[in-house]
Coordinates of C-alpha atoms in Angstrom, one line a residue:
Chain H
D394 CA 8.0 4.8 16.8
V395 CA 9.3 3.9 13.0
K396 CA 9.1 6.0 10.4
V397 CA 8.9 6.6 6.6
T398 CA 9.1 10.4 5.9
Q399 CA 8.1 12.3 2.5
S400 CA 9.7 15.8 2.1
S401 CA 6.4 17.2 1.1
R402 CA 2.9 16.9 1.5
Y403 CA 1.8 18.7 -1.7
L404 CA 3.7 19.7 -4.5
V405 CA 2.4 22.1 -8.1
K406 CA 4.6 21.1 -10.6
R407 CA 4.7 22.7 -14.5
T408 CA 3.7 20.0 -17.2
G409 CA 7.8 19.6 -18.3
E410 CA 9.5 20.8 -14.8
K411 CA 11.5 17.5 -13.2
V412 CA 10.4 17.2 -9.8
F413 CA 12.4 14.4 -7.3
L414 CA 10.2 13.0 -4.9
E415 CA 12.1 12.0 -1.4
C416 CA 11.9 9.5 1.3
V417 CA 13.5 8.3 3.8
Q418 CA 13.2 5.5 6.4
D419 CA 14.3 4.6 10.3
M420 CA 13.9 1.2 10.1
D421 CA 17.2 -0.1 8.4
H422 CA 15.0 -1.6 6.2
E423 CA 16.1 -2.9 3.0
N424 CA 13.1 -2.7 0.7
M425 CA 11.7 0.6 -0.3
F426 CA 8.8 1.1 -2.7
W427 CA 7.1 3.9 -4.9
Y428 CA 3.3 4.0 -5.6
R429 CA 0.8 5.6 -6.6
Q430 CA -2.9 5.9 -5.6
D431 CA -5.7 7.2 -7.6
P432 CA -9.4 7.1 -7.3
G433 CA -10.5 2.8 -8.6
L434 CA -7.5 2.4 -8.8
G435 CA -6.2 1.7 -5.8
L436 CA -1.6 1.3 -5.0
R437 CA 0.2 1.2 -8.0
L438 CA 3.8 0.2 -8.1
I439 CA 5.7 1.9 -9.9
Y440 CA 9.5 1.1 -9.2
F441 CA 10.8 -0.8 -5.9
S442 CA 14.3 -1.5 -4.5
Y443 CA 15.6 -4.6 -2.6
D444 CA 18.7 -3.1 -2.0
V445 CA 21.2 0.2 -2.1
K446 CA 21.5 0.6 -6.2
M447 CA 18.7 -1.6 -7.4
K448 CA 15.9 -1.2 -8.3
E449 CA 12.6 -3.1 -9.9
K450 CA 10.5 -2.1 -12.3
G451 CA 6.7 -2.2 -11.0
D452 CA 4.0 -2.1 -12.8
I453 CA 3.3 1.2 -14.1
P454 CA 7.7 2.8 -14.6
E455 CA 6.9 4.6 -17.6
G456 CA 7.8 8.4 -17.4
Y457 CA 9.5 7.6 -13.5
S458 CA 13.0 6.5 -12.3
V459 CA 14.4 6.0 -9.4
S460 CA 17.7 6.6 -7.2
R461 CA 18.7 4.8 -4.4
E462 CA 21.9 5.5 -3.3
K463 CA 21.8 5.3 0.8
K464 CA 20.0 2.5 2.4
E465 CA 18.2 5.0 4.4
R466 CA 16.9 6.9 1.1
F467 CA 14.6 6.0 -1.9
S468 CA 14.2 8.9 -4.3
L469 CA 11.4 9.1 -7.2
I470 CA 12.0 11.3 -10.6
L471 CA 9.5 12.4 -12.7
E472 CA 11.8 13.2 -15.4
S473 CA 9.2 15.4 -17.3
A474 CA 6.1 16.2 -15.5
S475 CA 2.6 15.9 -16.9
T476 CA -0.7 16.5 -16.0
N477 CA -2.0 12.6 -16.1
Q478 CA 1.0 12.3 -13.1
T479 CA -1.1 14.2 -11.3
S480 CA -1.9 12.1 -7.9
M481 CA -1.1 10.8 -4.6
Y482 CA 2.5 9.1 -4.4
L483 CA 3.3 7.1 -1.5
C484 CA 6.3 5.9 0.0
A485 CA 6.6 2.3 1.7
S486 CA 9.2 0.5 2.9
S487 CA 9.7 -3.3 4.1
L488 CA 11.9 -6.1 5.7
L489 CA 12.7 -8.5 3.0
K490 CA 12.7 -11.7 4.5
G491 CA 9.8 -12.8 6.7
T492 CA 6.6 -12.0 7.3
T493 CA 5.5 -8.7 8.1
E494 CA 3.5 -5.1 6.7
A495 CA 5.2 -2.3 4.7
F496 CA 5.1 0.5 6.5
F497 CA 4.1 4.2 4.5
G498 CA 4.6 7.3 4.1
Q499 CA 2.3 10.7 4.5
G500 CA 2.4 10.7 0.8
T501 CA 2.9 13.6 -1.1
R502 CA 0.0 14.8 -3.4
L503 CA 1.3 15.9 -6.5
T504 CA -0.8 18.2 -9.1
V505 CA 0.7 18.7 -12.5
V506 CA -0.6 21.5 -13.8
Chain C
D157 CA -3.9 -8.4 -14.8
Q158 CA -4.6 -7.8 -11.3
Q159 CA -3.5 -10.2 -8.7
V160 CA -5.0 -8.8 -5.7
K161 CA -8.8 -7.4 -6.7
Q162 CA -11.4 -5.8 -3.7
N163 CA -15.2 -6.2 -6.3
S164 CA -16.8 -3.8 -3.7
P165 CA -16.1 -0.1 -4.1
S166 CA -17.7 0.7 -1.4
L167 CA -19.6 -0.7 1.8
S168 CA -22.2 1.4 4.2
V169 CA -22.9 -0.7 7.9
Q170 CA -25.0 1.0 10.3
E171 CA -23.0 1.9 13.4
G172 CA -22.3 -1.5 15.6
R173 CA -23.4 -4.2 13.0
I174 CA -20.5 -6.0 11.3
S175 CA -18.9 -5.0 8.9
I176 CA -17.3 -7.7 5.8
L177 CA -14.6 -6.4 3.3
N178 CA -13.8 -9.5 0.4
C179 CA -10.9 -10.0 -0.9
D180 CA -9.9 -12.5 -3.8
Y181 CA -6.7 -13.2 -5.3
T182 CA -4.8 -15.5 -7.9
N183 CA -1.0 -16.0 -7.5
S184 CA -0.6 -19.4 -5.4
M185 CA 2.3 -18.4 -4.3
F186 CA 1.2 -15.7 -1.8
D187 CA 2.0 -16.6 1.6
Y188 CA 0.9 -13.6 3.7
F189 CA -1.6 -11.7 3.3
L190 CA -2.7 -8.1 4.7
W191 CA -5.4 -5.5 5.4
Y192 CA -4.4 -1.7 5.6
K193 CA -6.9 1.5 6.7
K194 CA -6.6 4.9 4.9
Y195 CA -7.9 7.9 5.2
P196 CA -7.9 10.9 3.1
A197 CA -4.5 12.2 2.5
E198 CA -2.7 10.0 5.0
G199 CA -0.7 6.9 4.2
P200 CA -2.5 3.4 4.8
T201 CA -1.8 2.4 8.1
F202 CA -1.4 -1.4 8.8
L203 CA -4.3 -3.0 10.3
I204 CA -4.1 -7.1 10.4
S205 CA -2.7 -9.9 8.2
I206 CA -2.1 -13.6 8.3
S207 CA 0.1 -16.4 7.0
S208 CA -0.5 -18.7 4.3
I209 CA -0.6 -21.4 7.4
K210 CA -3.0 -20.6 9.2
D211 CA -6.9 -19.2 8.2
K212 CA -7.2 -16.9 11.4
N213 CA -5.9 -14.0 13.2
E214 CA -8.3 -12.2 15.6
D215 CA -7.2 -8.1 16.6
G216 CA -9.8 -6.8 19.0
R217 CA -12.6 -6.1 16.8
F218 CA -10.5 -7.2 13.9
T219 CA -10.6 -10.8 12.3
V220 CA -9.0 -11.7 9.1
F221 CA -10.3 -14.9 7.8
L222 CA -8.3 -16.4 4.8
N223 CA -9.4 -19.2 2.0
K224 CA -6.8 -21.1 0.0
S225 CA -8.8 -23.5 -1.5
A226 CA -11.0 -20.4 -3.1
K227 CA -7.8 -17.8 -3.1
H228 CA -10.3 -15.9 -0.5
L229 CA -9.6 -13.7 2.2
S230 CA -12.1 -11.4 3.9
L231 CA -12.4 -8.7 7.3
H232 CA -14.2 -8.6 9.5
I233 CA -15.0 -6.0 12.0
V234 CA -17.9 -6.0 14.9
P235 CA -18.7 -3.8 16.1
S236 CA -18.4 -1.2 13.4
Q237 CA -17.7 2.3 14.7
P238 CA -18.4 5.8 13.0
G239 CA -14.0 5.5 12.9
D240 CA -13.5 2.7 11.1
S241 CA -14.9 4.8 7.9
A242 CA -12.1 5.0 6.0
V243 CA -10.7 2.9 2.8
Y244 CA -9.8 -0.6 3.3
F245 CA -6.7 -1.9 1.4
C246 CA -6.4 -6.1 1.0
A247 CA -2.1 -6.8 -0.3
A248 CA -0.8 -10.1 -0.5
R249 CA 2.3 -11.0 -0.8
A250 CA 5.7 -13.6 -1.7
T251 CA 8.5 -13.8 0.3
G252 CA 10.8 -11.2 -0.1
N253 CA 9.0 -9.7 -3.2
Q254 CA 6.5 -6.9 -3.4
F255 CA 3.6 -6.1 -2.2
Y256 CA 0.7 -6.3 -4.6
F257 CA -3.0 -4.1 -3.2
G258 CA -6.3 -4.5 -3.9
T259 CA -8.1 -1.7 -5.7
G260 CA -9.9 -0.4 -2.4
T261 CA -12.9 -0.8 -0.5
S262 CA -14.5 2.7 0.4
L263 CA -16.5 1.7 4.1
T264 CA -18.9 4.2 6.1
V265 CA -19.9 3.4 9.1
I266 CA -23.6 5.3 9.3
P267 CA -23.6 6.4 13.6

């Protein structure tokens, strides 16, 4: 069974903290994505990566960075957490080519206080 | 600008009736379209997809229709069941590139 695993289901962090969200996939997918989901705004792409050490900005990259040192792992970093980054964060992966879907992790509900 | 739009934030349907969820897109380069279902506090799960070379794809109670000229797709659920109550996201992709998602439609199936 294919799997995308996010390191935490729930996180509470303080304003100004550096936050790491980890994601691992076991499907040998080239593409990996980080989205955030907010009510009424749907899923918005923060960053994606199509290969190791490669990254592309999505629609809302401000305040975030990413790291992909290994094919199976994609990390999202909040450099200095702020309350407006309280959200549900979703990691996904997919094949680079072909008509295939993205597979999502279970999500991380991050609250910044 | 939103490239994939779901204009109905919510929909309520009686159990056993048809649910129709709609989605519009603007980018003619999209060649693959998907529907995802999401329960609260969980990640989205893939439901059904359609390639741009087709106009219909069916999987059990779920059918997706694609009208390329209108840049419109819809998801039909027949018959609707209470377990179908969830948020449904429409998504589109140009091959090899990122997925673009709509804002979601919350479906409630009333027993």
